mmCIF file with all atom_site columns, C-alpha atoms in Angstrom:
data_model
loop_
_atom_site.group_PDB
_atom_site.id
_atom_site.type_symbol
_atom_site.label_atom_id
_atom_site.label_alt_id
_atom_site.label_comp_id
_atom_site.label_asym_id
_atom_site.label_entity_id
_atom_site.label_seq_id
_atom_site.pdbx_PDB_ins_code
_atom_site.Cartn_x
_atom_site.Cartn_y
_atom_site.Cartn_z
_atom_site.occupancy
_atom_site.B_iso_or_equiv
_atom_site.pdbx_formal_charge
_atom_site.auth_seq_id
_atom_site.auth_comp_id
_atom_site.auth_asym_id
_atom_site.auth_atom_id
_atom_site.pdbx_PDB_model_num
ATOM 1   C CA . ASP A 1 1   ? 14.160 12.269 -15.258 1.00 0.00 ? 1   ASP A CA 1
ATOM 2   C CA . ALA A 1 2   ? 15.490 12.889 -18.589 1.00 0.00 ? 2   ALA A CA 1
ATOM 3   C CA . LYS A 1 3   ? 18.336 15.664 -19.047 1.00 0.00 ? 3   LYS A CA 1
ATOM 4   C CA . THR A 1 4   ? 17.190 18.659 -21.198 1.00 0.00 ? 4   THR A CA 1
ATOM 5   C CA . THR A 1 5   ? 19.575 20.822 -23.283 1.00 0.00 ? 5   THR A CA 1
ATOM 6   C CA . GLN A 1 6   ? 18.802 24.511 -24.025 1.00 0.00 ? 6   GLN A CA 1
ATOM 7   C CA . PRO A 1 7   ? 20.440 27.540 -25.455 1.00 0.00 ? 7   PRO A CA 1
ATOM 8   C CA . THR A 1 8   ? 22.037 29.665 -22.903 1.00 0.00 ? 8   THR A CA 1
ATOM 9   C CA . SER A 1 9   ? 20.670 32.788 -24.193 1.00 0.00 ? 9   SER A CA 1
ATOM 10  C CA . MET A 1 10  ? 18.442 34.187 -27.079 1.00 0.00 ? 10  MET A CA 1
ATOM 11  C CA . ASP A 1 11  ? 17.214 37.330 -28.285 1.00 0.00 ? 11  ASP A CA 1
ATOM 12  C CA . CYS A 1 12  ? 13.860 38.324 -29.734 1.00 0.00 ? 12  CYS A CA 1
ATOM 13  C CA . ALA A 1 13  ? 12.396 41.666 -31.233 1.00 0.00 ? 13  ALA A CA 1
ATOM 14  C CA . GLU A 1 14  ? 9.178  42.837 -29.544 1.00 0.00 ? 14  GLU A CA 1
ATOM 15  C CA . GLY A 1 15  ? 6.143  41.797 -31.457 1.00 0.00 ? 15  GLY A CA 1
ATOM 16  C CA . ARG A 1 16  ? 7.982  38.979 -33.062 1.00 0.00 ? 16  ARG A CA 1
ATOM 17  C CA . ALA A 1 17  ? 7.410  35.274 -32.296 1.00 0.00 ? 17  ALA A CA 1
ATOM 18  C CA . ALA A 1 18  ? 9.982  33.745 -29.898 1.00 0.00 ? 18  ALA A CA 1
ATOM 19  C CA . ASN A 1 19  ? 10.914 30.248 -30.694 1.00 0.00 ? 19  ASN A CA 1
ATOM 20  C CA . LEU A 1 20  ? 12.728 28.622 -27.641 1.00 0.00 ? 20  LEU A CA 1
ATOM 21  C CA . PRO A 1 21  ? 14.204 25.036 -28.559 1.00 0.00 ? 21  PRO A CA 1
ATOM 22  C CA . CYS A 1 22  ? 14.654 22.169 -26.125 1.00 0.00 ? 22  CYS A CA 1
ATOM 23  C CA . ASN A 1 23  ? 16.500 18.737 -26.680 1.00 0.00 ? 23  ASN A CA 1
ATOM 24  C CA . HIS A 1 24  ? 15.471 15.850 -24.635 1.00 0.00 ? 24  HIS A CA 1
ATOM 25  C CA . SER A 1 25  ? 16.907 12.961 -26.568 1.00 0.00 ? 25  SER A CA 1
ATOM 26  C CA . THR A 1 26  ? 16.778 10.423 -23.614 1.00 0.00 ? 26  THR A CA 1
ATOM 27  C CA . ILE A 1 27  ? 13.125 10.990 -22.817 1.00 0.00 ? 27  ILE A CA 1
ATOM 28  C CA . SER A 1 28  ? 10.897 8.173  -21.812 1.00 0.00 ? 28  SER A CA 1
ATOM 29  C CA . GLY A 1 29  ? 7.704  7.224  -23.053 1.00 0.00 ? 29  GLY A CA 1
ATOM 30  C CA . ASN A 1 30  ? 5.979  8.268  -19.609 1.00 0.00 ? 30  ASN A CA 1
ATOM 31  C CA . GLU A 1 31  ? 7.605  11.646 -19.561 1.00 0.00 ? 31  GLU A CA 1
ATOM 32  C CA . TYR A 1 32  ? 5.893  14.912 -20.108 1.00 0.00 ? 32  TYR A CA 1
ATOM 33  C CA . VAL A 1 33  ? 7.768  17.976 -21.336 1.00 0.00 ? 33  VAL A CA 1
ATOM 34  C CA . TYR A 1 34  ? 6.922  21.083 -19.143 1.00 0.00 ? 34  TYR A CA 1
ATOM 35  C CA . TRP A 1 35  ? 7.923  24.617 -19.529 1.00 0.00 ? 35  TRP A CA 1
ATOM 36  C CA . TYR A 1 36  ? 8.289  27.223 -16.934 1.00 0.00 ? 36  TYR A CA 1
ATOM 37  C CA . ARG A 1 37  ? 9.768  30.700 -16.976 1.00 0.00 ? 37  ARG A CA 1
ATOM 38  C CA . GLN A 1 38  ? 11.079 32.737 -14.124 1.00 0.00 ? 38  GLN A CA 1
ATOM 39  C CA . ILE A 1 39  ? 11.234 36.592 -14.347 1.00 0.00 ? 39  ILE A CA 1
ATOM 40  C CA . HIS A 1 40  ? 13.792 38.097 -12.176 1.00 0.00 ? 40  HIS A CA 1
ATOM 41  C CA . SER A 1 41  ? 13.234 37.792 -8.548  1.00 0.00 ? 41  SER A CA 1
ATOM 42  C CA . GLN A 1 42  ? 9.955  36.192 -8.910  1.00 0.00 ? 42  GLN A CA 1
ATOM 43  C CA . GLY A 1 43  ? 8.730  32.471 -8.427  1.00 0.00 ? 43  GLY A CA 1
ATOM 44  C CA . PRO A 1 44  ? 8.842  30.207 -11.497 1.00 0.00 ? 44  PRO A CA 1
ATOM 45  C CA . GLN A 1 45  ? 5.682  30.513 -13.484 1.00 0.00 ? 45  GLN A CA 1
ATOM 46  C CA . TYR A 1 46  ? 4.067  27.401 -15.225 1.00 0.00 ? 46  TYR A CA 1
ATOM 47  C CA . ILE A 1 47  ? 3.573  27.995 -19.076 1.00 0.00 ? 47  ILE A CA 1
ATOM 48  C CA . ILE A 1 48  ? 2.450  24.691 -20.747 1.00 0.00 ? 48  ILE A CA 1
ATOM 49  C CA . HIS A 1 49  ? 3.140  21.075 -20.946 1.00 0.00 ? 49  HIS A CA 1
ATOM 50  C CA . GLY A 1 50  ? 2.632  18.073 -23.245 1.00 0.00 ? 50  GLY A CA 1
ATOM 51  C CA . LEU A 1 51  ? 3.212  14.444 -23.857 1.00 0.00 ? 51  LEU A CA 1
ATOM 52  C CA . LYS A 1 52  ? 3.335  14.018 -27.525 1.00 0.00 ? 52  LYS A CA 1
ATOM 53  C CA . ASN A 1 53  ? 0.651  16.087 -29.098 1.00 0.00 ? 53  ASN A CA 1
ATOM 54  C CA . ASN A 1 54  ? 1.081  19.882 -29.820 1.00 0.00 ? 54  ASN A CA 1
ATOM 55  C CA . GLU A 1 55  ? -0.552 22.098 -27.237 1.00 0.00 ? 55  GLU A CA 1
ATOM 56  C CA . THR A 1 56  ? -1.528 25.700 -27.045 1.00 0.00 ? 56  THR A CA 1
ATOM 57  C CA . ASN A 1 57  ? -2.862 27.710 -24.280 1.00 0.00 ? 57  ASN A CA 1
ATOM 58  C CA . GLU A 1 58  ? -3.401 31.461 -23.686 1.00 0.00 ? 58  GLU A CA 1
ATOM 59  C CA . MET A 1 59  ? 0.417  32.092 -23.033 1.00 0.00 ? 59  MET A CA 1
ATOM 60  C CA . ALA A 1 60  ? 2.236  29.900 -25.655 1.00 0.00 ? 60  ALA A CA 1
ATOM 61  C CA . SER A 1 61  ? 2.283  27.020 -27.907 1.00 0.00 ? 61  SER A CA 1
ATOM 62  C CA . LEU A 1 62  ? 4.439  23.735 -27.537 1.00 0.00 ? 62  LEU A CA 1
ATOM 63  C CA . ILE A 1 63  ? 5.620  21.761 -30.493 1.00 0.00 ? 63  ILE A CA 1
ATOM 64  C CA . ILE A 1 64  ? 6.810  18.345 -29.857 1.00 0.00 ? 64  ILE A CA 1
ATOM 65  C CA . THR A 1 65  ? 8.724  16.344 -32.561 1.00 0.00 ? 65  THR A CA 1
ATOM 66  C CA . GLU A 1 66  ? 7.347  13.186 -33.531 1.00 0.00 ? 66  GLU A CA 1
ATOM 67  C CA . ASP A 1 67  ? 10.115 11.025 -31.916 1.00 0.00 ? 67  ASP A CA 1
ATOM 68  C CA . ARG A 1 68  ? 9.715  13.208 -28.895 1.00 0.00 ? 68  ARG A CA 1
ATOM 69  C CA . LYS A 1 69  ? 13.408 13.991 -28.751 1.00 0.00 ? 69  LYS A CA 1
ATOM 70  C CA . SER A 1 70  ? 13.081 17.846 -29.032 1.00 0.00 ? 70  SER A CA 1
ATOM 71  C CA . SER A 1 71  ? 10.376 20.379 -28.524 1.00 0.00 ? 71  SER A CA 1
ATOM 72  C CA . THR A 1 72  ? 9.869  24.246 -29.173 1.00 0.00 ? 72  THR A CA 1
ATOM 73  C CA . LEU A 1 73  ? 8.116  26.678 -26.994 1.00 0.00 ? 73  LEU A CA 1
ATOM 74  C CA . ILE A 1 74  ? 6.547  29.474 -29.069 1.00 0.00 ? 74  ILE A CA 1
ATOM 75  C CA . LEU A 1 75  ? 5.587  32.834 -27.789 1.00 0.00 ? 75  LEU A CA 1
ATOM 76  C CA . PRO A 1 76  ? 3.599  34.159 -30.758 1.00 0.00 ? 76  PRO A CA 1
ATOM 77  C CA . HIS A 1 77  ? 3.853  37.895 -30.111 1.00 0.00 ? 77  HIS A CA 1
ATOM 78  C CA . ALA A 1 78  ? 6.619  38.663 -27.738 1.00 0.00 ? 78  ALA A CA 1
ATOM 79  C CA . THR A 1 79  ? 6.460  41.585 -25.253 1.00 0.00 ? 79  THR A CA 1
ATOM 80  C CA . LEU A 1 80  ? 8.981  43.187 -23.053 1.00 0.00 ? 80  LEU A CA 1
ATOM 81  C CA . ARG A 1 81  ? 7.281  41.264 -20.197 1.00 0.00 ? 81  ARG A CA 1
ATOM 82  C CA . ASP A 1 82  ? 8.189  38.141 -21.709 1.00 0.00 ? 82  ASP A CA 1
ATOM 83  C CA . THR A 1 83  ? 12.004 38.620 -20.968 1.00 0.00 ? 83  THR A CA 1
ATOM 84  C CA . ALA A 1 84  ? 12.974 35.937 -18.466 1.00 0.00 ? 84  ALA A CA 1
ATOM 85  C CA . VAL A 1 85  ? 14.606 32.522 -18.047 1.00 0.00 ? 85  VAL A CA 1
ATOM 86  C CA . TYR A 1 86  ? 12.763 29.704 -19.607 1.00 0.00 ? 86  TYR A CA 1
ATOM 87  C CA . TYR A 1 87  ? 13.101 26.217 -18.352 1.00 0.00 ? 87  TYR A CA 1
ATOM 88  C CA . CYS A 1 88  ? 12.240 23.144 -20.236 1.00 0.00 ? 88  CYS A CA 1
ATOM 89  C CA . ILE A 1 89  ? 11.704 20.212 -17.974 1.00 0.00 ? 89  ILE A CA 1
ATOM 90  C CA . VAL A 1 90  ? 10.773 16.414 -18.505 1.00 0.00 ? 90  VAL A CA 1
ATOM 91  C CA . ARG A 1 91  ? 9.049  14.705 -15.873 1.00 0.00 ? 91  ARG A CA 1
ATOM 92  C CA . ALA A 1 92  ? 7.701  11.365 -15.210 1.00 0.00 ? 92  ALA A CA 1
ATOM 93  C CA . LEU A 1 93  ? 4.070  10.771 -14.309 1.00 0.00 ? 93  LEU A CA 1
ATOM 94  C CA . GLN A 1 94  ? 4.786  8.551  -11.189 1.00 0.00 ? 94  GLN A CA 1
ATOM 95  C CA . GLY A 1 95  ? 6.989  9.174  -8.294  1.00 0.00 ? 95  GLY A CA 1
ATOM 96  C CA . ALA A 1 96  ? 7.721  12.618 -9.663  1.00 0.00 ? 96  ALA A CA 1
ATOM 97  C CA . GLN A 1 97  ? 7.839  14.710 -6.492  1.00 0.00 ? 97  GLN A CA 1
ATOM 98  C CA . LYS A 1 98  ? 10.445 17.255 -7.647  1.00 0.00 ? 98  LYS A CA 1
ATOM 99  C CA . LEU A 1 99  ? 10.753 19.497 -10.715 1.00 0.00 ? 99  LEU A CA 1
ATOM 100 C CA . VAL A 1 100 ? 14.402 19.465 -12.024 1.00 0.00 ? 100 VAL A CA 1
ATOM 101 C CA . PHE A 1 101 ? 15.408 22.682 -13.257 1.00 0.00 ? 101 PHE A CA 1
ATOM 102 C CA . GLY A 1 102 ? 18.366 23.103 -15.505 1.00 0.00 ? 102 GLY A CA 1
ATOM 103 C CA . GLN A 1 103 ? 20.180 26.431 -16.382 1.00 0.00 ? 103 GLN A CA 1
ATOM 104 C CA . GLY A 1 104 ? 17.497 27.363 -18.866 1.00 0.00 ? 104 GLY A CA 1
ATOM 105 C CA . THR A 1 105 ? 17.432 29.858 -21.730 1.00 0.00 ? 105 THR A CA 1
ATOM 106 C CA . ARG A 1 106 ? 17.761 33.635 -20.892 1.00 0.00 ? 106 ARG A CA 1
ATOM 107 C CA . LEU A 1 107 ? 15.400 35.277 -23.303 1.00 0.00 ? 107 LEU A CA 1
ATOM 108 C CA . THR A 1 108 ? 15.785 38.924 -24.005 1.00 0.00 ? 108 THR A CA 1
ATOM 109 C CA . ILE A 1 109 ? 12.959 40.798 -25.758 1.00 0.00 ? 109 ILE A CA 1
ATOM 110 C CA . ASN A 1 110 ? 14.360 43.895 -27.367 1.00 0.00 ? 110 ASN A CA 1
ATOM 111 C CA . PRO A 1 111 ? 12.045 47.017 -28.312 1.00 0.00 ? 111 PRO A CA 1
ATOM 112 C CA . ASP B 2 1   ? -2.031 33.103 -10.397 1.00 0.00 ? 1   ASP B CA 1
ATOM 113 C CA . ALA B 2 2   ? -2.432 30.356 -7.855  1.00 0.00 ? 2   ALA B CA 1
ATOM 114 C CA . GLY B 2 3   ? -3.213 31.598 -4.440  1.00 0.00 ? 3   GLY B CA 1
ATOM 115 C CA . ILE B 2 4   ? 0.088  31.043 -2.755  1.00 0.00 ? 4   ILE B CA 1
ATOM 116 C CA . THR B 2 5   ? 1.742  33.513 -0.333  1.00 0.00 ? 5   THR B CA 1
ATOM 117 C CA . GLN B 2 6   ? 5.029  33.251 1.429   1.00 0.00 ? 6   GLN B CA 1
ATOM 118 C CA . SER B 2 7   ? 6.102  35.025 4.704   1.00 0.00 ? 7   SER B CA 1
ATOM 119 C CA . PRO B 2 8   ? 8.257  36.584 5.365   1.00 0.00 ? 8   PRO B CA 1
ATOM 120 C CA . ARG B 2 9   ? 9.329  37.688 1.909   1.00 0.00 ? 9   ARG B CA 1
ATOM 121 C CA . HIS B 2 10  ? 12.841 38.833 3.153   1.00 0.00 ? 10  HIS B CA 1
ATOM 122 C CA . LYS B 2 11  ? 14.517 38.087 6.319   1.00 0.00 ? 11  LYS B CA 1
ATOM 123 C CA . VAL B 2 12  ? 18.068 38.700 7.747   1.00 0.00 ? 12  VAL B CA 1
ATOM 124 C CA . THR B 2 13  ? 19.165 36.461 10.771  1.00 0.00 ? 13  THR B CA 1
ATOM 125 C CA . GLU B 2 14  ? 22.180 35.445 12.503  1.00 0.00 ? 14  GLU B CA 1
ATOM 126 C CA . THR B 2 15  ? 24.023 32.054 12.529  1.00 0.00 ? 15  THR B CA 1
ATOM 127 C CA . GLY B 2 16  ? 22.686 29.818 14.968  1.00 0.00 ? 16  GLY B CA 1
ATOM 128 C CA . THR B 2 17  ? 19.158 31.261 15.339  1.00 0.00 ? 17  THR B CA 1
ATOM 129 C CA . PRO B 2 18  ? 16.135 29.397 14.462  1.00 0.00 ? 18  PRO B CA 1
ATOM 130 C CA . VAL B 2 19  ? 13.977 30.568 11.463  1.00 0.00 ? 19  VAL B CA 1
ATOM 131 C CA . THR B 2 20  ? 10.703 29.427 10.278  1.00 0.00 ? 20  THR B CA 1
ATOM 132 C CA . LEU B 2 21  ? 9.237  30.209 6.846   1.00 0.00 ? 21  LEU B CA 1
ATOM 133 C CA . ARG B 2 22  ? 5.480  30.043 6.086   1.00 0.00 ? 22  ARG B CA 1
ATOM 134 C CA . CYS B 2 23  ? 3.806  29.065 2.779   1.00 0.00 ? 23  CYS B CA 1
ATOM 135 C CA . HIS B 2 24  ? 0.080  29.541 2.722   1.00 0.00 ? 24  HIS B CA 1
ATOM 136 C CA . GLN B 2 25  ? -2.259 28.377 -0.025  1.00 0.00 ? 25  GLN B CA 1
ATOM 137 C CA . THR B 2 26  ? -5.905 29.166 -0.640  1.00 0.00 ? 26  THR B CA 1
ATOM 138 C CA . GLU B 2 27  ? -6.312 26.489 -3.341  1.00 0.00 ? 27  GLU B CA 1
ATOM 139 C CA . ASN B 2 28  ? -6.895 23.317 -0.989  1.00 0.00 ? 28  ASN B CA 1
ATOM 140 C CA . HIS B 2 29  ? -4.221 21.518 -2.885  1.00 0.00 ? 29  HIS B CA 1
ATOM 141 C CA . ARG B 2 30  ? -3.009 18.332 -1.229  1.00 0.00 ? 30  ARG B CA 1
ATOM 142 C CA . TYR B 2 31  ? 0.640  18.471 -2.357  1.00 0.00 ? 31  TYR B CA 1
ATOM 143 C CA . MET B 2 32  ? 3.104  21.230 -0.964  1.00 0.00 ? 32  MET B CA 1
ATOM 144 C CA . TYR B 2 33  ? 6.755  21.595 -1.626  1.00 0.00 ? 33  TYR B CA 1
ATOM 145 C CA . TRP B 2 34  ? 9.711  23.568 -0.383  1.00 0.00 ? 34  TRP B CA 1
ATOM 146 C CA . TYR B 2 35  ? 12.701 24.377 -2.779  1.00 0.00 ? 35  TYR B CA 1
ATOM 147 C CA . ARG B 2 36  ? 15.628 26.422 -2.386  1.00 0.00 ? 36  ARG B CA 1
ATOM 148 C CA . GLN B 2 37  ? 17.269 28.271 -5.363  1.00 0.00 ? 37  GLN B CA 1
ATOM 149 C CA . ASP B 2 38  ? 20.810 29.032 -5.573  1.00 0.00 ? 38  ASP B CA 1
ATOM 150 C CA . PRO B 2 39  ? 23.167 30.307 -8.276  1.00 0.00 ? 39  PRO B CA 1
ATOM 151 C CA . GLY B 2 40  ? 24.541 27.330 -10.262 1.00 0.00 ? 40  GLY B CA 1
ATOM 152 C CA . HIS B 2 41  ? 22.238 24.859 -8.660  1.00 0.00 ? 41  HIS B CA 1
ATOM 153 C CA . GLY B 2 42  ? 18.891 25.739 -10.093 1.00 0.00 ? 42  GLY B CA 1
ATOM 154 C CA . LEU B 2 43  ? 15.891 24.790 -7.771  1.00 0.00 ? 43  LEU B CA 1
ATOM 155 C CA . ARG B 2 44  ? 16.293 21.851 -5.342  1.00 0.00 ? 44  ARG B CA 1
ATOM 156 C CA . LEU B 2 45  ? 13.679 20.054 -3.431  1.00 0.00 ? 45  LEU B CA 1
ATOM 157 C CA . ILE B 2 46  ? 14.152 20.267 0.309   1.00 0.00 ? 46  ILE B CA 1
ATOM 158 C CA . HIS B 2 47  ? 10.944 18.586 1.733   1.00 0.00 ? 47  HIS B CA 1
ATOM 159 C CA . TYR B 2 48  ? 7.311  18.006 0.447   1.00 0.00 ? 48  TYR B CA 1
ATOM 160 C CA . SER B 2 49  ? 4.193  17.131 1.928   1.00 0.00 ? 49  SER B CA 1
ATOM 161 C CA . TYR B 2 50  ? 1.371  14.961 0.471   1.00 0.00 ? 50  TYR B CA 1
ATOM 162 C CA . GLY B 2 51  ? -1.316 15.603 3.090   1.00 0.00 ? 51  GLY B CA 1
ATOM 163 C CA . VAL B 2 52  ? -1.771 17.029 6.673   1.00 0.00 ? 52  VAL B CA 1
ATOM 164 C CA . LYS B 2 53  ? 0.796  15.650 9.054   1.00 0.00 ? 53  LYS B CA 1
ATOM 165 C CA . ASP B 2 54  ? 2.416  13.479 5.832   1.00 0.00 ? 54  ASP B CA 1
ATOM 166 C CA . THR B 2 55  ? 5.903  14.809 4.896   1.00 0.00 ? 55  THR B CA 1
ATOM 167 C CA . ASP B 2 56  ? 8.861  13.528 3.281   1.00 0.00 ? 56  ASP B CA 1
ATOM 168 C CA . LYS B 2 57  ? 12.550 14.564 2.450   1.00 0.00 ? 57  LYS B CA 1
ATOM 169 C CA . GLY B 2 58  ? 13.699 15.883 -0.722  1.00 0.00 ? 58  GLY B CA 1
ATOM 170 C CA . GLU B 2 59  ? 17.225 16.088 -2.021  1.00 0.00 ? 59  GLU B CA 1
ATOM 171 C CA . VAL B 2 60  ? 18.730 18.777 0.281   1.00 0.00 ? 60  VAL B CA 1
ATOM 172 C CA . SER B 2 61  ? 16.829 18.085 3.645   1.00 0.00 ? 61  SER B CA 1
ATOM 173 C CA . ASP B 2 62  ? 19.688 18.216 6.081   1.00 0.00 ? 62  ASP B CA 1
ATOM 174 C CA . GLY B 2 63  ? 19.413 21.092 8.493   1.00 0.00 ? 63  GLY B CA 1
ATOM 175 C CA . TYR B 2 64  ? 15.711 21.805 7.631   1.00 0.00 ? 64  TYR B CA 1
ATOM 176 C CA . SER B 2 65  ? 12.404 20.336 9.166   1.00 0.00 ? 65  SER B CA 1
ATOM 177 C CA . VAL B 2 66  ? 8.780  20.991 8.092   1.00 0.00 ? 66  VAL B CA 1
ATOM 178 C CA . SER B 2 67  ? 5.539  20.773 9.591   1.00 0.00 ? 67  SER B CA 1
ATOM 179 C CA . ARG B 2 68  ? 1.833  20.821 8.002   1.00 0.00 ? 68  ARG B CA 1
ATOM 180 C CA . SER B 2 69  ? -0.852 20.786 10.674  1.00 0.00 ? 69  SER B CA 1
ATOM 181 C CA . LYS B 2 70  ? -3.412 22.314 8.102   1.00 0.00 ? 70  LYS B CA 1
ATOM 182 C CA . THR B 2 71  ? -4.002 21.915 4.416   1.00 0.00 ? 71  THR B CA 1
ATOM 183 C CA . GLU B 2 72  ? -3.392 25.464 3.658   1.00 0.00 ? 72  GLU B CA 1
ATOM 184 C CA . ASP B 2 73  ? -0.080 25.836 5.667   1.00 0.00 ? 73  ASP B CA 1
ATOM 185 C CA . PHE B 2 74  ? 3.323  24.308 5.201   1.00 0.00 ? 74  PHE B CA 1
ATOM 186 C CA . LEU B 2 75  ? 6.138  25.562 7.493   1.00 0.00 ? 75  LEU B CA 1
ATOM 187 C CA . LEU B 2 76  ? 10.035 25.156 6.919   1.00 0.00 ? 76  LEU B CA 1
ATOM 188 C CA . THR B 2 77  ? 12.081 25.515 9.873   1.00 0.00 ? 77  THR B CA 1
ATOM 189 C CA . LEU B 2 78  ? 15.791 25.991 10.134  1.00 0.00 ? 78  LEU B CA 1
ATOM 190 C CA . GLU B 2 79  ? 16.550 24.938 13.541  1.00 0.00 ? 79  GLU B CA 1
ATOM 191 C CA . SER B 2 80  ? 19.987 26.617 13.648  1.00 0.00 ? 80  SER B CA 1
ATOM 192 C CA . ALA B 2 81  ? 20.559 28.671 10.676  1.00 0.00 ? 81  ALA B CA 1
ATOM 193 C CA . THR B 2 82  ? 23.925 28.595 8.845   1.00 0.00 ? 82  THR B CA 1
ATOM 194 C CA . SER B 2 83  ? 25.459 30.711 6.278   1.00 0.00 ? 83  SER B CA 1
ATOM 195 C CA . SER B 2 84  ? 25.203 28.028 3.822   1.00 0.00 ? 84  SER B CA 1
ATOM 196 C CA . GLN B 2 85  ? 21.406 28.278 4.135   1.00 0.00 ? 85  GLN B CA 1
ATOM 197 C CA . THR B 2 86  ? 21.461 31.794 2.614   1.00 0.00 ? 86  THR B CA 1
ATOM 198 C CA . SER B 2 87  ? 19.164 31.474 -0.296  1.00 0.00 ? 87  SER B CA 1
ATOM 199 C CA . VAL B 2 88  ? 15.897 32.050 -2.072  1.00 0.00 ? 88  VAL B CA 1
ATOM 200 C CA . TYR B 2 89  ? 13.145 29.651 -0.868  1.00 0.00 ? 89  TYR B CA 1
ATOM 201 C CA . PHE B 2 90  ? 10.160 28.730 -3.047  1.00 0.00 ? 90  PHE B CA 1
ATOM 202 C CA . CYS B 2 91  ? 7.046  26.915 -1.927  1.00 0.00 ? 91  CYS B CA 1
ATOM 203 C CA . ALA B 2 92  ? 4.953  25.273 -4.707  1.00 0.00 ? 92  ALA B CA 1
ATOM 204 C CA . ILE B 2 93  ? 1.581  23.388 -4.546  1.00 0.00 ? 93  ILE B CA 1
ATOM 205 C CA . SER B 2 94  ? -0.191 20.721 -6.846  1.00 0.00 ? 94  SER B CA 1
ATOM 206 C CA . THR B 2 95  ? -3.311 18.992 -6.811  1.00 0.00 ? 95  THR B CA 1
ATOM 207 C CA . ARG B 2 96  ? -1.882 15.470 -7.177  1.00 0.00 ? 96  ARG B CA 1
ATOM 208 C CA . GLU B 2 97  ? 1.854  14.299 -7.019  1.00 0.00 ? 97  GLU B CA 1
ATOM 209 C CA . GLN B 2 98  ? 2.195  14.069 -10.813 1.00 0.00 ? 98  GLN B CA 1
ATOM 210 C CA . GLU B 2 99  ? 0.207  17.325 -11.548 1.00 0.00 ? 99  GLU B CA 1
ATOM 211 C CA . THR B 2 100 ? 1.628  20.762 -12.352 1.00 0.00 ? 100 THR B CA 1
ATOM 212 C CA . GLN B 2 101 ? 3.307  22.573 -9.636  1.00 0.00 ? 101 GLN B CA 1
ATOM 213 C CA . TYR B 2 102 ? 2.551  26.340 -9.025  1.00 0.00 ? 102 TYR B CA 1
ATOM 214 C CA . PHE B 2 103 ? 5.065  28.439 -7.254  1.00 0.00 ? 103 PHE B CA 1
ATOM 215 C CA . GLY B 2 104 ? 4.838  31.285 -4.638  1.00 0.00 ? 104 GLY B CA 1
ATOM 216 C CA . PRO B 2 105 ? 6.715  34.476 -4.855  1.00 0.00 ? 105 PRO B CA 1
ATOM 217 C CA . GLY B 2 106 ? 9.625  33.294 -2.672  1.00 0.00 ? 106 GLY B CA 1
ATOM 218 C CA . THR B 2 107 ? 11.479 34.316 0.462   1.00 0.00 ? 107 THR B CA 1
ATOM 219 C CA . ARG B 2 108 ? 15.047 35.728 0.452   1.00 0.00 ? 108 ARG B CA 1
ATOM 220 C CA . LEU B 2 109 ? 17.011 34.610 3.408   1.00 0.00 ? 109 LEU B CA 1
ATOM 221 C CA . LEU B 2 110 ? 20.273 36.115 4.365   1.00 0.00 ? 110 LEU B CA 1
ATOM 222 C CA . VAL B 2 111 ? 22.234 34.323 7.242   1.00 0.00 ? 111 VAL B CA 1
ATOM 223 C CA . LEU B 2 112 ? 24.956 36.361 8.470   1.00 0.00 ? 112 LEU B CA 1
#
C-alpha cells in the first residue's frame, strides 16, 4: 500500500469547513483513498472513500486531484464532536487484508 | 454504527495467564479482523478470518491465536500474556476482503 503524508495537527473554528489534506504521490491505479477518524478512546470510524472521482456522503466530502497524488477531506460544518485524529489511507483492491494507519492529523475544533 | 461488540471492554491480568477477547457481530459479515493499537505504531493487524474456521496471520501474530466457530464470533487468545501485549485491541468486520472495514469499540488490556 502507498504511503501517505498528513499534517500532524490542525485547528478549525466551530461551524467552519475543516479541510484536511493528504499526499499520496506513489498511489497506484488500483488503490482507493480511504478516510477514517478516531475519537479519543473509541474505535476507528469509517468516513468516506474514493478512487478518482469526488465523493460526498452525510459525513464529509472527498476531493481527489486529477493526478490522484493528493486528496482533501472536507467536513463542511465542523462541530466540537469532530475533534479527532483523522487518518488517510490508500488501499489496494486485491489482497488488502489490513488497513495501514499512519500517524494521522489531530484535528481540534475550537468553539 | 456497525453491530460490533467487544468483551471485555477492560481487563487487567498478570503475566503468564491466558486471556481471551471476544468480538461479536450482528451484521453477518464474512471477514473479521483483530488489530492492536499502540503509541507510535498505529494499528497493526494480528489475525484475520475469511470465514468460519478460516483464519490467517497478520503482521504481529506471535503470541496470539484465534478461533472462529460461528460467523458472528471471532475470539483472540493470548495463551500466556506478557507485558508487551498490553495494548488496546480492536476488532473489525467487512463483507469482502476489499471492502470497507468497520471497527468495534475496543478492549483495553493491561498485563502486569
